[in-house]
């Protein structure tokens, strides 16, 4: 069965802390995505990656960075967390090549920044 | 610019009633269209998708959607709602070709409440 795992379901951090959100997929997918979900705003794309060591900015990349050192792992980094980054973060993956159209999502990481 | 509009933030229906969730999109090229569902505490799950061909597509859990190019719409329907359908529903649009394949634009979501 397809699996996207986000290591932390709930995190509480303080303003200014460095935060790592980890995402691992076991499907050998080339493409990985980080979305942010806020009530009334839907999902907004932060960063995505089509290959190892490759990254592309999405719609709201400010205040975030990413790392993709291995194909199965895509990390979202908040260099200095701020209260307006309190949100639900969703990781997703999809195979490269002929695309079936489905994004496979993790269960999300709910981050609270105090 | 690409965008998706879901005009209904919250819909309440009685169990057994029919359901229609609205979605309008703006996209510069031939789009791929999707409906995803998110149950409480869960990630998103694909309900159905439209790539080409028949404009009425069937999905999981008894849902269907109709693509109307002239209206730029992709409304989701279900003839008889079950209590387990209570969730948040997201419409999304993506590229049908090119370098942005796989990158989706989501609507703001419609929260569905089902009365017993």
XYZ file of C-alpha atoms in Angstrom:
230
model
C 0.000 0.000 0.000
C 1.109 3.519 -0.799
C 2.609 5.326 2.150
C 3.657 8.910 2.812
C 4.829 9.357 6.374
C 5.241 12.644 8.172
C 7.285 11.968 11.260
C 5.678 14.538 13.539
C 1.902 14.856 13.768
C 1.972 17.678 16.314
C 4.730 20.129 17.155
C 4.897 23.147 19.425
C 7.826 25.513 18.908
C 8.852 28.947 20.065
C 9.337 32.014 17.887
C 12.811 32.054 16.395
C 13.423 28.325 16.667
C 14.592 26.309 13.680
C 12.003 23.701 12.731
C 12.401 20.583 10.602
C 9.396 18.775 9.159
C 10.253 15.403 7.691
C 8.429 13.475 5.010
C 9.271 10.002 3.736
C 7.567 8.044 0.960
C 8.053 4.372 0.201
C 6.732 4.361 -3.361
C 9.917 5.358 -5.221
C 8.172 8.534 -6.418
C 10.205 11.199 -8.180
C 7.997 14.168 -7.284
C 7.404 15.479 -3.797
C 5.478 18.500 -2.551
C 4.985 20.533 0.611
C 1.627 22.263 1.062
C 0.372 24.476 3.835
C -3.308 24.202 4.835
C -5.140 26.998 6.632
C -8.882 27.305 7.317
C -10.620 29.209 4.554
C -7.496 29.282 2.391
C -7.304 25.678 1.233
C -3.924 24.230 0.338
C -1.106 26.424 -0.860
C 2.088 25.076 -2.357
C 5.297 25.996 -0.537
C 7.975 24.039 -2.406
C 8.218 21.021 -4.623
C 10.915 18.762 -6.004
C 11.061 16.683 -9.177
C 14.337 14.960 -8.368
C 17.025 14.493 -5.755
C 18.810 17.740 -4.872
C 16.349 19.663 -7.010
C 13.764 22.153 -5.696
C 11.282 24.627 -7.085
C 9.450 27.432 -5.312
C 5.720 27.205 -5.046
C 3.292 30.025 -4.301
C 4.370 30.858 -0.740
C 8.072 29.984 -0.294
C 9.007 32.946 1.916
C 10.280 31.885 5.301
C 10.777 28.273 4.229
C 13.466 26.146 2.655
C 13.608 22.478 1.655
C 16.089 19.675 1.342
C 15.979 16.567 -0.829
C 19.170 14.564 -0.325
C 17.543 11.199 -0.981
C 14.724 10.283 -3.324
C 12.416 9.084 -0.575
C 12.848 12.015 1.825
C 11.746 15.636 1.476
C 12.296 17.979 4.404
C 10.698 21.351 5.045
C 12.765 23.789 7.091
C 11.625 26.881 8.920
C 14.880 28.737 9.603
C 13.348 31.022 12.231
C 9.797 30.111 13.098
C 7.221 32.865 13.435
C 3.690 32.824 14.798
C 2.206 33.283 11.318
C 3.687 29.926 10.380
C 1.327 28.180 12.764
C -0.484 25.858 10.391
C -1.096 22.339 9.123
C 1.646 21.144 6.767
C 0.930 18.415 4.249
C 3.493 16.454 2.283
C 2.568 14.705 -0.961
C 4.255 12.644 -3.630
C 3.540 11.430 -7.123
C 5.439 9.346 -9.647
C 7.285 10.934 -12.515
C 6.859 9.880 -16.115
C 3.283 9.135 -17.142
C 1.228 10.737 -14.431
C -1.941 9.048 -13.199
C -3.109 12.306 -11.687
C -3.126 11.308 -8.052
C -1.195 13.036 -5.318
C -0.514 10.773 -2.348
C -0.716 12.737 0.883
C 0.649 12.200 4.348
C -1.564 12.754 7.374
C -0.123 16.165 8.069
C 2.000 17.896 10.675
C 0.239 20.468 12.808
C 2.708 23.114 13.898
C 2.027 25.674 16.598
C 4.512 28.525 17.018
C 4.254 30.388 20.315
C -3.550 32.999 -13.580
C -4.605 29.640 -12.305
C -7.283 29.579 -9.652
C -10.064 27.458 -8.251
C -13.221 28.831 -6.658
C -15.407 26.860 -4.312
C -18.197 29.300 -3.494
C -19.694 27.301 -0.624
C -17.603 27.292 2.542
C -20.000 25.089 4.490
C -22.916 22.903 3.391
C -25.306 20.982 5.606
C -27.485 18.177 4.256
C -29.624 15.454 5.763
C -28.567 11.862 5.421
C -30.110 10.406 2.277
C -30.422 13.767 0.549
C -28.642 14.567 -2.680
C -25.502 16.665 -2.742
C -23.851 19.035 -5.171
C -20.602 20.853 -4.403
C -19.656 23.620 -6.790
C -16.261 24.287 -8.321
C -15.184 26.831 -10.913
C -11.691 27.102 -12.277
C -9.517 29.449 -14.233
C -6.668 27.881 -16.173
C -4.712 28.926 -19.234
C -4.498 25.537 -20.870
C -6.430 22.305 -21.021
C -6.714 21.380 -17.361
C -6.668 18.255 -15.345
C -9.430 18.483 -12.707
C -9.706 16.732 -9.374
C -11.812 16.368 -6.277
C -10.116 15.363 -3.021
C -11.696 14.590 0.342
C -10.205 15.106 3.787
C -11.721 13.341 6.751
C -10.976 14.747 10.214
C -7.354 14.185 11.218
C -6.471 12.641 7.885
C -4.576 13.559 4.759
C -6.327 14.115 1.441
C -7.702 11.259 -0.615
C -8.507 11.414 -4.326
C -12.232 11.036 -5.062
C -12.117 11.384 -8.827
C -10.340 13.059 -11.691
C -10.992 14.326 -15.194
C -8.274 14.219 -17.824
C -10.176 13.969 -21.118
C -13.012 12.126 -22.817
C -16.389 11.611 -21.198
C -17.241 14.746 -19.258
C -19.106 12.804 -16.559
C -16.621 10.961 -14.387
C -17.271 8.439 -11.678
C -15.248 8.225 -8.505
C -15.026 6.321 -5.285
C -17.717 6.232 -2.602
C -20.522 6.829 -5.134
C -19.404 10.327 -6.145
C -19.474 11.712 -9.676
C -18.499 15.007 -11.267
C -19.306 16.715 -14.532
C -16.851 18.842 -16.494
C -18.485 21.752 -18.308
C -15.921 23.605 -20.372
C -18.320 26.409 -21.324
C -18.938 27.183 -17.669
C -15.409 26.386 -16.440
C -17.023 24.182 -13.837
C -16.416 20.776 -12.327
C -19.215 20.179 -9.815
C -19.231 17.168 -7.530
C -22.455 15.230 -6.959
C -23.787 12.339 -4.953
C -27.399 11.114 -5.176
C -27.731 10.037 -1.538
C -25.385 11.238 1.186
C -24.250 8.979 4.031
C -23.224 10.190 7.478
C -19.676 8.997 6.741
C -19.436 11.540 3.899
C -19.046 14.349 6.424
C -15.635 15.806 5.596
C -13.939 18.665 3.811
C -13.900 18.563 0.026
C -11.316 20.231 -2.171
C -11.467 20.905 -5.885
C -8.120 21.205 -7.681
C -6.771 21.958 -11.135
C -3.417 21.052 -12.668
C -1.458 21.063 -15.875
C -2.168 18.442 -18.491
C 1.330 18.666 -19.903
C 4.672 20.331 -19.481
C 7.130 21.012 -16.743
C 4.550 21.656 -14.059
C 2.963 18.227 -14.329
C 1.838 17.166 -10.878
C 1.590 20.658 -9.469
C -1.995 21.328 -8.350
C -3.915 24.468 -7.440
C -6.536 23.898 -4.772
C -9.752 25.656 -3.892
C -10.466 26.805 -0.370
C -12.539 23.753 0.437
C -16.181 23.040 1.294
C -16.974 21.596 4.705
C -19.838 19.100 4.530
C -21.971 18.396 7.601
C -24.470 15.537 7.449
C -27.501 15.518 9.748
C -28.801 12.092 10.815
